[in-house]
């Protein structure tokens, strides 16, 4: 089956899916995006992703007239057309195509593109047992990383450092404070409490982060939403990260130093089980 993409209302062959060279997403990163997990043909947490997308559009003053219902149908149509039960759908909405000028164009409709790629979620379940490593990098990003824009160069460069170091992720440091990962939220566990950076302008308010906070609350696991330092992370009992495509992964080493005993810890494992149970509840997916 050929790979298909969505461009401004049309489902087209992936290889032929194009935007104009003067798309503002290309020229200014004047675009927002979402990444959603699809398991068993069902989109995980669709509603929260939609709420975040609308908030981001509003933050940037991008006016997009499509209602939630028709948009959801278009996304599902693309997923079905690609025929992968387990995949990731990428959604990008830019301010549109206009002759290059920093100020907003008067009347350019947004450009909406969606792509789908197959994804092996079972690998994430296996990684719950092994854990992953992170390195640290300075947080060089702009001041509104709570808005999920395609301006990701700081994230890209940090991730590449991680990749070259044989690590899964780079945790971004502002001075001594750990903000988040290059594409994930960061967590530590100390004395039975889970700790993660509060929302605000310094981190992306992750959908997986939100689910974990809710599940932890229901399981009566104590939560602190506060900034934590690299020193605290190195002295933590456990650490983990979260995102749509990672779900929840134990962090067993930071900059080559073991976290705890260097193996996934009990609270991390418990939260991982709870999150996968939520995935199963929403989508029927099982490893
Ligand atoms: N990344 N922090 C950053 C900087 C992110 O880019 C992401 C998501 C997250 C986690 O958010 P969520 O739980 O909603 O996926 C945190 C996506 C998956 C990406 O860019 O591919």
PDB file of N, CA and C in Angstrom, residues 104-196:
ATOM      1  N   UNK A 104       2.468  39.483   9.874  1.00  0.00           N
ATOM      2  CA  UNK A 104       1.476  38.512   9.383  1.00  0.00           C
ATOM      3  C   UNK A 104       0.916  38.951   8.029  1.00  0.00           C
ATOM      4  N   UNK A 105       0.656  38.011   7.127  1.00  0.00           N
ATOM      5  CA  UNK A 105      -0.023  38.359   5.869  1.00  0.00           C
ATOM      6  C   UNK A 105      -1.495  38.680   6.144  1.00  0.00           C
ATOM      7  N   UNK A 106      -2.120  39.463   5.243  1.00  0.00           N
ATOM      8  CA  UNK A 106      -3.510  39.867   5.448  1.00  0.00           C
ATOM      9  C   UNK A 106      -4.480  38.702   5.307  1.00  0.00           C
ATOM     10  N   UNK A 107      -4.342  37.968   4.225  1.00  0.00           N
ATOM     11  CA  UNK A 107      -5.355  36.939   3.967  1.00  0.00           C
ATOM     12  C   UNK A 107      -4.708  35.693   3.407  1.00  0.00           C
ATOM     13  N   UNK A 108      -4.020  34.970   4.254  1.00  0.00           N
ATOM     14  CA  UNK A 108      -3.439  33.700   3.806  1.00  0.00           C
ATOM     15  C   UNK A 108      -4.080  32.590   4.637  1.00  0.00           C
ATOM     16  N   UNK A 109      -4.795  31.670   4.013  1.00  0.00           N
ATOM     17  CA  UNK A 109      -5.344  30.564   4.824  1.00  0.00           C
ATOM     18  C   UNK A 109      -4.205  29.690   5.330  1.00  0.00           C
ATOM     19  N   UNK A 110      -4.350  29.108   6.518  1.00  0.00           N
ATOM     20  CA  UNK A 110      -3.292  28.240   7.046  1.00  0.00           C
ATOM     21  C   UNK A 110      -3.030  27.051   6.119  1.00  0.00           C
ATOM     22  N   UNK A 111      -1.806  26.570   6.119  1.00  0.00           N
ATOM     23  CA  UNK A 111      -1.487  25.315   5.427  1.00  0.00           C
ATOM     24  C   UNK A 111      -1.525  24.189   6.451  1.00  0.00           C
ATOM     25  N   UNK A 112      -2.313  23.169   6.142  1.00  0.00           N
ATOM     26  CA  UNK A 112      -2.473  22.042   7.062  1.00  0.00           C
ATOM     27  C   UNK A 112      -1.932  20.781   6.397  1.00  0.00           C
ATOM     28  N   UNK A 113      -0.945  20.175   7.040  1.00  0.00           N
ATOM     29  CA  UNK A 113      -0.433  18.907   6.510  1.00  0.00           C
ATOM     30  C   UNK A 113      -0.446  17.850   7.615  1.00  0.00           C
ATOM     31  N   UNK A 114      -0.636  16.617   7.179  1.00  0.00           N
ATOM     32  CA  UNK A 114      -0.576  15.490   8.124  1.00  0.00           C
ATOM     33  C   UNK A 114       0.175  14.342   7.450  1.00  0.00           C
ATOM     34  N   UNK A 115       1.029  13.701   8.223  1.00  0.00           N
ATOM     35  CA  UNK A 115       1.707  12.497   7.737  1.00  0.00           C
ATOM     36  C   UNK A 115       1.544  11.403   8.787  1.00  0.00           C
ATOM     37  N   UNK A 116       1.710  10.179   8.335  1.00  0.00           N
ATOM     38  CA  UNK A 116       1.552   9.021   9.222  1.00  0.00           C
ATOM     39  C   UNK A 116       2.770   8.134   9.038  1.00  0.00           C
ATOM     40  N   UNK A 117       3.296   7.639  10.153  1.00  0.00           N
ATOM     41  CA  UNK A 117       4.350   6.628   9.977  1.00  0.00           C
ATOM     42  C   UNK A 117       4.155   5.496  10.976  1.00  0.00           C
ATOM     43  N   UNK A 118       4.458   4.297  10.492  1.00  0.00           N
ATOM     44  CA  UNK A 118       4.274   3.102  11.306  1.00  0.00           C
ATOM     45  C   UNK A 118       5.129   3.216  12.564  1.00  0.00           C
ATOM     46  N   UNK A 119       4.681   2.666  13.674  1.00  0.00           N
ATOM     47  CA  UNK A 119       5.456   2.767  14.908  1.00  0.00           C
ATOM     48  C   UNK A 119       5.345   1.484  15.718  1.00  0.00           C
ATOM     49  N   UNK A 120       6.487   1.071  16.286  1.00  0.00           N
ATOM     50  CA  UNK A 120       6.550  -0.166  17.068  1.00  0.00           C
ATOM     51  C   UNK A 120       6.409   0.158  18.562  1.00  0.00           C
ATOM     52  N   UNK A 121       5.173   0.147  19.055  1.00  0.00           N
ATOM     53  CA  UNK A 121       4.964   0.481  20.467  1.00  0.00           C
ATOM     54  C   UNK A 121       5.441  -0.635  21.396  1.00  0.00           C
ATOM     55  N   UNK A 122       5.475  -1.872  20.893  1.00  0.00           N
ATOM     56  CA  UNK A 122       5.931  -2.997  21.740  1.00  0.00           C
ATOM     57  C   UNK A 122       7.381  -2.770  22.202  1.00  0.00           C
ATOM     58  N   UNK A 123       8.147  -2.084  21.352  1.00  0.00           N
ATOM     59  CA  UNK A 123       9.527  -1.754  21.726  1.00  0.00           C
ATOM     60  C   UNK A 123       9.549  -0.899  22.996  1.00  0.00           C
ATOM     61  N   UNK A 124       8.588  -0.005  23.128  1.00  0.00           N
ATOM     62  CA  UNK A 124       8.524   0.857  24.309  1.00  0.00           C
ATOM     63  C   UNK A 124       8.209   0.041  25.568  1.00  0.00           C
ATOM     64  N   UNK A 125       7.365  -0.974  25.406  1.00  0.00           N
ATOM     65  CA  UNK A 125       7.047  -1.834  26.553  1.00  0.00           C
ATOM     66  C   UNK A 125       8.307  -2.579  26.990  1.00  0.00           C
ATOM     67  N   UNK A 126       9.077  -3.077  26.010  1.00  0.00           N
ATOM     68  CA  UNK A 126      10.325  -3.783  26.342  1.00  0.00           C
ATOM     69  C   UNK A 126      11.318  -2.847  27.039  1.00  0.00           C
ATOM     70  N   UNK A 127      11.352  -1.594  26.616  1.00  0.00           N
ATOM     71  CA  UNK A 127      12.297  -0.637  27.217  1.00  0.00           C
ATOM     72  C   UNK A 127      11.953  -0.300  28.672  1.00  0.00           C
ATOM     73  N   UNK A 128      10.742  -0.653  29.100  1.00  0.00           N
ATOM     74  CA  UNK A 128      10.401  -0.464  30.521  1.00  0.00           C
ATOM     75  C   UNK A 128      11.309  -1.319  31.404  1.00  0.00           C
ATOM     76  N   UNK A 129      11.770  -2.444  30.855  1.00  0.00           N
ATOM     77  CA  UNK A 129      12.644  -3.336  31.627  1.00  0.00           C
ATOM     78  C   UNK A 129      14.111  -2.908  31.579  1.00  0.00           C
ATOM     79  N   UNK A 130      14.510  -2.349  30.450  1.00  0.00           N
ATOM     80  CA  UNK A 130      15.937  -2.023  30.294  1.00  0.00           C
ATOM     81  C   UNK A 130      16.240  -0.594  30.733  1.00  0.00           C
ATOM     82  N   UNK A 131      15.301   0.319  30.491  1.00  0.00           N
ATOM     83  CA  UNK A 131      15.544   1.730  30.737  1.00  0.00           C
ATOM     84  C   UNK A 131      16.381   2.339  29.620  1.00  0.00           C
ATOM     85  N   UNK A 132      16.576   3.626  29.700  1.00  0.00           N
ATOM     86  CA  UNK A 132      17.357   4.347  28.680  1.00  0.00           C
ATOM     87  C   UNK A 132      18.291   5.334  29.386  1.00  0.00           C
ATOM     88  N   UNK A 133      19.257   5.847  28.604  1.00  0.00           N
ATOM     89  CA  UNK A 133      20.228   6.788  29.162  1.00  0.00           C
ATOM     90  C   UNK A 133      19.949   8.193  28.636  1.00  0.00           C
ATOM     91  N   UNK A 134      20.254   9.191  29.450  1.00  0.00           N
ATOM     92  CA  UNK A 134      20.182  10.563  28.976  1.00  0.00           C
ATOM     93  C   UNK A 134      21.521  11.256  29.220  1.00  0.00           C
ATOM     94  N   UNK A 135      21.770  12.296  28.435  1.00  0.00           N
ATOM     95  CA  UNK A 135      22.897  13.196  28.688  1.00  0.00           C
ATOM     96  C   UNK A 135      22.286  14.578  28.931  1.00  0.00           C
ATOM     97  N   UNK A 136      23.078  15.525  29.369  1.00  0.00           N
ATOM     98  CA  UNK A 136      22.540  16.870  29.557  1.00  0.00           C
ATOM     99  C   UNK A 136      23.165  17.831  28.549  1.00  0.00           C
ATOM    100  N   UNK A 137      22.395  18.844  28.227  1.00  0.00           N
ATOM    101  CA  UNK A 137      22.810  19.888  27.283  1.00  0.00           C
ATOM    102  C   UNK A 137      22.208  21.207  27.760  1.00  0.00           C
ATOM    103  N   UNK A 138      22.847  22.335  27.436  1.00  0.00           N
ATOM    104  CA  UNK A 138      22.236  23.617  27.794  1.00  0.00           C
ATOM    105  C   UNK A 138      20.926  23.829  27.030  1.00  0.00           C
ATOM    106  N   UNK A 139      19.959  24.443  27.683  1.00  0.00           N
ATOM    107  CA  UNK A 139      18.680  24.756  27.032  1.00  0.00           C
ATOM    108  C   UNK A 139      18.850  26.070  26.277  1.00  0.00           C
ATOM    109  N   UNK A 140      18.979  25.980  24.965  1.00  0.00           N
ATOM    110  CA  UNK A 140      19.244  27.185  24.160  1.00  0.00           C
ATOM    111  C   UNK A 140      17.978  27.690  23.465  1.00  0.00           C
ATOM    112  N   UNK A 141      16.818  27.159  23.838  1.00  0.00           N
ATOM    113  CA  UNK A 141      15.590  27.467  23.092  1.00  0.00           C
ATOM    114  C   UNK A 141      15.025  28.855  23.427  1.00  0.00           C
ATOM    115  N   UNK A 142      14.048  29.269  22.657  1.00  0.00           N
ATOM    116  CA  UNK A 142      13.424  30.582  22.876  1.00  0.00           C
ATOM    117  C   UNK A 142      12.573  30.570  24.149  1.00  0.00           C
ATOM    118  N   UNK A 143      11.951  31.688  24.462  1.00  0.00           N
ATOM    119  CA  UNK A 143      11.278  31.859  25.745  1.00  0.00           C
ATOM    120  C   UNK A 143       9.851  31.362  25.842  1.00  0.00           C
ATOM    121  N   UNK A 144       9.306  30.780  24.753  1.00  0.00           N
ATOM    122  CA  UNK A 144       7.912  30.304  24.806  1.00  0.00           C
ATOM    123  C   UNK A 144       7.815  28.853  24.343  1.00  0.00           C
ATOM    124  N   UNK A 145       8.606  28.005  24.980  1.00  0.00           N
ATOM    125  CA  UNK A 145       8.612  26.613  24.542  1.00  0.00           C
ATOM    126  C   UNK A 145       7.344  25.858  24.960  1.00  0.00           C
ATOM    127  N   UNK A 146       6.460  26.574  25.691  1.00  0.00           N
ATOM    128  CA  UNK A 146       5.156  25.980  25.989  1.00  0.00           C
ATOM    129  C   UNK A 146       4.280  25.918  24.737  1.00  0.00           C
ATOM    130  N   UNK A 147       4.608  26.741  23.735  1.00  0.00           N
ATOM    131  CA  UNK A 147       3.864  26.697  22.468  1.00  0.00           C
ATOM    132  C   UNK A 147       4.570  25.687  21.567  1.00  0.00           C
ATOM    133  N   UNK A 148       3.806  24.715  21.078  1.00  0.00           N
ATOM    134  CA  UNK A 148       4.428  23.621  20.317  1.00  0.00           C
ATOM    135  C   UNK A 148       4.613  24.064  18.862  1.00  0.00           C
ATOM    136  N   UNK A 149       5.672  24.845  18.626  1.00  0.00           N
ATOM    137  CA  UNK A 149       5.928  25.324  17.265  1.00  0.00           C
ATOM    138  C   UNK A 149       6.973  24.444  16.597  1.00  0.00           C
ATOM    139  N   UNK A 150       7.091  24.601  15.279  1.00  0.00           N
ATOM    140  CA  UNK A 150       8.080  23.818  14.536  1.00  0.00           C
ATOM    141  C   UNK A 150       9.479  24.423  14.644  1.00  0.00           C
ATOM    142  N   UNK A 151       9.635  25.485  15.412  1.00  0.00           N
ATOM    143  CA  UNK A 151      10.963  26.071  15.653  1.00  0.00           C
ATOM    144  C   UNK A 151      11.716  25.210  16.660  1.00  0.00           C
ATOM    145  N   UNK A 152      12.324  24.133  16.185  1.00  0.00           N
ATOM    146  CA  UNK A 152      12.861  23.100  17.084  1.00  0.00           C
ATOM    147  C   UNK A 152      14.381  22.946  16.992  1.00  0.00           C
ATOM    148  N   UNK A 153      15.073  23.957  16.479  1.00  0.00           N
ATOM    149  CA  UNK A 153      16.504  23.777  16.247  1.00  0.00           C
ATOM    150  C   UNK A 153      17.266  23.469  17.539  1.00  0.00           C
ATOM    151  N   UNK A 154      16.928  24.159  18.623  1.00  0.00           N
ATOM    152  CA  UNK A 154      17.574  23.866  19.907  1.00  0.00           C
ATOM    153  C   UNK A 154      17.356  22.418  20.317  1.00  0.00           C
ATOM    154  N   UNK A 155      16.137  21.933  20.083  1.00  0.00           N
ATOM    155  CA  UNK A 155      15.806  20.547  20.425  1.00  0.00           C
ATOM    156  C   UNK A 155      16.568  19.571  19.527  1.00  0.00           C
ATOM    157  N   UNK A 156      16.613  19.907  18.238  1.00  0.00           N
ATOM    158  CA  UNK A 156      17.271  19.043  17.253  1.00  0.00           C
ATOM    159  C   UNK A 156      18.764  18.899  17.583  1.00  0.00           C
ATOM    160  N   UNK A 157      19.418  20.019  17.870  1.00  0.00           N
ATOM    161  CA  UNK A 157      20.863  19.974  18.133  1.00  0.00           C
ATOM    162  C   UNK A 157      21.158  19.195  19.417  1.00  0.00           C
ATOM    163  N   UNK A 158      20.310  19.378  20.417  1.00  0.00           N
ATOM    164  CA  UNK A 158      20.508  18.635  21.678  1.00  0.00           C
ATOM    165  C   UNK A 158      20.289  17.144  21.456  1.00  0.00           C
ATOM    166  N   UNK A 159      19.252  16.795  20.697  1.00  0.00           N
ATOM    167  CA  UNK A 159      18.979  15.364  20.440  1.00  0.00           C
ATOM    168  C   UNK A 159      20.142  14.720  19.697  1.00  0.00           C
ATOM    169  N   UNK A 160      20.739  15.462  18.779  1.00  0.00           N
ATOM    170  CA  UNK A 160      21.860  14.914  18.004  1.00  0.00           C
ATOM    171  C   UNK A 160      23.052  14.615  18.919  1.00  0.00           C
ATOM    172  N   UNK A 161      23.296  15.498  19.900  1.00  0.00           N
ATOM    173  CA  UNK A 161      24.370  15.245  20.867  1.00  0.00           C
ATOM    174  C   UNK A 161      24.077  13.938  21.610  1.00  0.00           C
ATOM    175  N   UNK A 162      22.814  13.766  22.012  1.00  0.00           N
ATOM    176  CA  UNK A 162      22.427  12.529  22.711  1.00  0.00           C
ATOM    177  C   UNK A 162      22.678  11.325  21.813  1.00  0.00           C
ATOM    178  N   UNK A 163      22.206  11.415  20.577  1.00  0.00           N
ATOM    179  CA  UNK A 163      22.366  10.309  19.632  1.00  0.00           C
ATOM    180  C   UNK A 163      23.840   9.929  19.493  1.00  0.00           C
ATOM    181  N   UNK A 164      24.688  10.931  19.334  1.00  0.00           N
ATOM    182  CA  UNK A 164      26.125  10.660  19.134  1.00  0.00           C
ATOM    183  C   UNK A 164      26.776  10.107  20.403  1.00  0.00           C
ATOM    184  N   UNK A 165      26.175  10.381  21.558  1.00  0.00           N
ATOM    185  CA  UNK A 165      26.710   9.865  22.823  1.00  0.00           C
ATOM    186  C   UNK A 165      26.116   8.491  23.151  1.00  0.00           C
ATOM    187  N   UNK A 166      25.272   7.966  22.270  1.00  0.00           N
ATOM    188  CA  UNK A 166      24.635   6.669  22.517  1.00  0.00           C
ATOM    189  C   UNK A 166      23.526   6.749  23.543  1.00  0.00           C
ATOM    190  N   UNK A 167      22.982   7.946  23.749  1.00  0.00           N
ATOM    191  CA  UNK A 167      21.880   8.126  24.714  1.00  0.00           C
ATOM    192  C   UNK A 167      20.566   8.301  23.964  1.00  0.00           C
ATOM    193  N   UNK A 168      19.469   8.066  24.674  1.00  0.00           N
ATOM    194  CA  UNK A 168      18.138   8.182  24.085  1.00  0.00           C
ATOM    195  C   UNK A 168      17.688   9.628  24.015  1.00  0.00           C
ATOM    196  N   UNK A 169      18.101  10.414  25.018  1.00  0.00           N
ATOM    197  CA  UNK A 169      17.549  11.771  25.137  1.00  0.00           C
ATOM    198  C   UNK A 169      18.581  12.719  25.743  1.00  0.00           C
ATOM    199  N   UNK A 170      18.390  14.009  25.477  1.00  0.00           N
ATOM    200  CA  UNK A 170      19.171  15.059  26.136  1.00  0.00           C
ATOM    201  C   UNK A 170      18.236  15.818  27.065  1.00  0.00           C
ATOM    202  N   UNK A 171      18.610  15.901  28.322  1.00  0.00           N
ATOM    203  CA  UNK A 171      17.860  16.744  29.262  1.00  0.00           C
ATOM    204  C   UNK A 171      18.442  18.152  29.181  1.00  0.00           C
ATOM    205  N   UNK A 172      17.580  19.133  29.092  1.00  0.00           N
ATOM    206  CA  UNK A 172      17.986  20.509  28.835  1.00  0.00           C
ATOM    207  C   UNK A 172      18.110  21.273  30.143  1.00  0.00           C
ATOM    208  N   UNK A 173      19.275  21.859  30.335  1.00  0.00           N
ATOM    209  CA  UNK A 173      19.584  22.553  31.587  1.00  0.00           C
ATOM    210  C   UNK A 173      19.542  24.065  31.403  1.00  0.00           C
ATOM    211  N   UNK A 174      18.857  24.723  32.345  1.00  0.00           N
ATOM    212  CA  UNK A 174      18.892  26.183  32.430  1.00  0.00           C
ATOM    213  C   UNK A 174      19.649  26.472  33.722  1.00  0.00           C
ATOM    214  N   UNK A 175      20.955  26.777  33.612  1.00  0.00           N
ATOM    215  CA  UNK A 175      21.788  26.810  34.813  1.00  0.00           C
ATOM    216  C   UNK A 175      21.845  25.404  35.363  1.00  0.00           C
ATOM    217  N   UNK A 176      21.431  25.246  36.623  1.00  0.00           N
ATOM    218  CA  UNK A 176      21.431  23.923  37.254  1.00  0.00           C
ATOM    219  C   UNK A 176      20.084  23.223  37.126  1.00  0.00           C
ATOM    220  N   UNK A 177      19.075  23.970  36.635  1.00  0.00           N
ATOM    221  CA  UNK A 177      17.711  23.430  36.599  1.00  0.00           C
ATOM    222  C   UNK A 177      17.480  22.561  35.368  1.00  0.00           C
ATOM    223  N   UNK A 178      16.901  21.389  35.598  1.00  0.00           N
ATOM    224  CA  UNK A 178      16.499  20.523  34.491  1.00  0.00           C
ATOM    225  C   UNK A 178      15.108  20.973  34.047  1.00  0.00           C
ATOM    226  N   UNK A 179      14.997  21.440  32.796  1.00  0.00           N
ATOM    227  CA  UNK A 179      13.677  21.861  32.305  1.00  0.00           C
ATOM    228  C   UNK A 179      12.873  20.665  31.804  1.00  0.00           C
ATOM    229  N   UNK A 180      13.370  20.036  30.746  1.00  0.00           N
ATOM    230  CA  UNK A 180      12.704  18.878  30.136  1.00  0.00           C
ATOM    231  C   UNK A 180      13.683  18.263  29.157  1.00  0.00           C
ATOM    232  N   UNK A 181      13.246  17.215  28.457  1.00  0.00           N
ATOM    233  CA  UNK A 181      14.082  16.624  27.426  1.00  0.00           C
ATOM    234  C   UNK A 181      13.881  17.347  26.102  1.00  0.00           C
ATOM    235  N   UNK A 182      14.690  16.976  25.089  1.00  0.00           N
ATOM    236  CA  UNK A 182      14.565  17.652  23.791  1.00  0.00           C
ATOM    237  C   UNK A 182      13.231  17.336  23.132  1.00  0.00           C
ATOM    238  N   UNK A 183      12.634  16.183  23.460  1.00  0.00           N
ATOM    239  CA  UNK A 183      11.289  15.889  22.951  1.00  0.00           C
ATOM    240  C   UNK A 183      10.461  15.096  23.965  1.00  0.00           C
ATOM    241  N   UNK A 184      10.801  15.255  25.233  1.00  0.00           N
ATOM    242  CA  UNK A 184      10.113  14.506  26.289  1.00  0.00           C
ATOM    243  C   UNK A 184      10.084  15.362  27.573  1.00  0.00           C
ATOM    244  N   UNK A 185       9.186  15.043  28.477  1.00  0.00           N
ATOM    245  CA  UNK A 185       9.213  15.672  29.800  1.00  0.00           C
ATOM    246  C   UNK A 185      10.057  14.827  30.750  1.00  0.00           C
ATOM    247  N   UNK A 186      10.641  15.498  31.758  1.00  0.00           N
ATOM    248  CA  UNK A 186      11.611  14.856  32.655  1.00  0.00           C
ATOM    249  C   UNK A 186      11.028  14.721  34.065  1.00  0.00           C
ATOM    250  N   UNK A 187      11.350  13.605  34.700  1.00  0.00           N
ATOM    251  CA  UNK A 187      10.816  13.294  36.034  1.00  0.00           C
ATOM    252  C   UNK A 187      11.906  12.667  36.903  1.00  0.00           C
ATOM    253  N   UNK A 188      11.840  12.906  38.214  1.00  0.00           N
ATOM    254  CA  UNK A 188      12.659  12.133  39.150  1.00  0.00           C
ATOM    255  C   UNK A 188      11.758  11.628  40.282  1.00  0.00           C
ATOM    256  N   UNK A 189      12.257  10.651  41.003  1.00  0.00           N
ATOM    257  CA  UNK A 189      11.539  10.095  42.156  1.00  0.00           C
ATOM    258  C   UNK A 189      12.482  10.170  43.352  1.00  0.00           C
ATOM    259  N   UNK A 190      11.995  10.753  44.436  1.00  0.00           N
ATOM    260  CA  UNK A 190      12.824  10.830  45.644  1.00  0.00           C
ATOM    261  C   UNK A 190      11.928  10.621  46.864  1.00  0.00           C
ATOM    262  N   UNK A 191      12.339   9.700  47.720  1.00  0.00           N
ATOM    263  CA  UNK A 191      11.576   9.445  48.947  1.00  0.00           C
ATOM    264  C   UNK A 191      10.107   9.137  48.679  1.00  0.00           C
ATOM    265  N   UNK A 192       9.835   8.410  47.587  1.00  0.00           N
ATOM    266  CA  UNK A 192       8.466   7.998  47.285  1.00  0.00           C
ATOM    267  C   UNK A 192       7.630   9.035  46.559  1.00  0.00           C
ATOM    268  N   UNK A 193       8.188  10.218  46.325  1.00  0.00           N
ATOM    269  CA  UNK A 193       7.447  11.270  45.610  1.00  0.00           C
ATOM    270  C   UNK A 193       7.962  11.399  44.196  1.00  0.00           C
ATOM    271  N   UNK A 194       7.062  11.690  43.266  1.00  0.00           N
ATOM    272  CA  UNK A 194       7.531  11.986  41.909  1.00  0.00           C
ATOM    273  C   UNK A 194       7.576  13.502  41.736  1.00  0.00           C
ATOM    274  N   UNK A 195       8.611  13.952  41.047  1.00  0.00           N
ATOM    275  CA  UNK A 195       8.858  15.392  40.904  1.00  0.00           C
ATOM    276  C   UNK A 195       9.021  15.705  39.413  1.00  0.00           C
ATOM    277  N   UNK A 196       8.315  16.731  38.944  1.00  0.00           N
ATOM    278  CA  UNK A 196       8.473  17.167  37.558  1.00  0.00           C
ATOM    279  C   UNK A 196       8.304  18.678  37.480  1.00  0.00           C
TER     280      UNK A 196
END
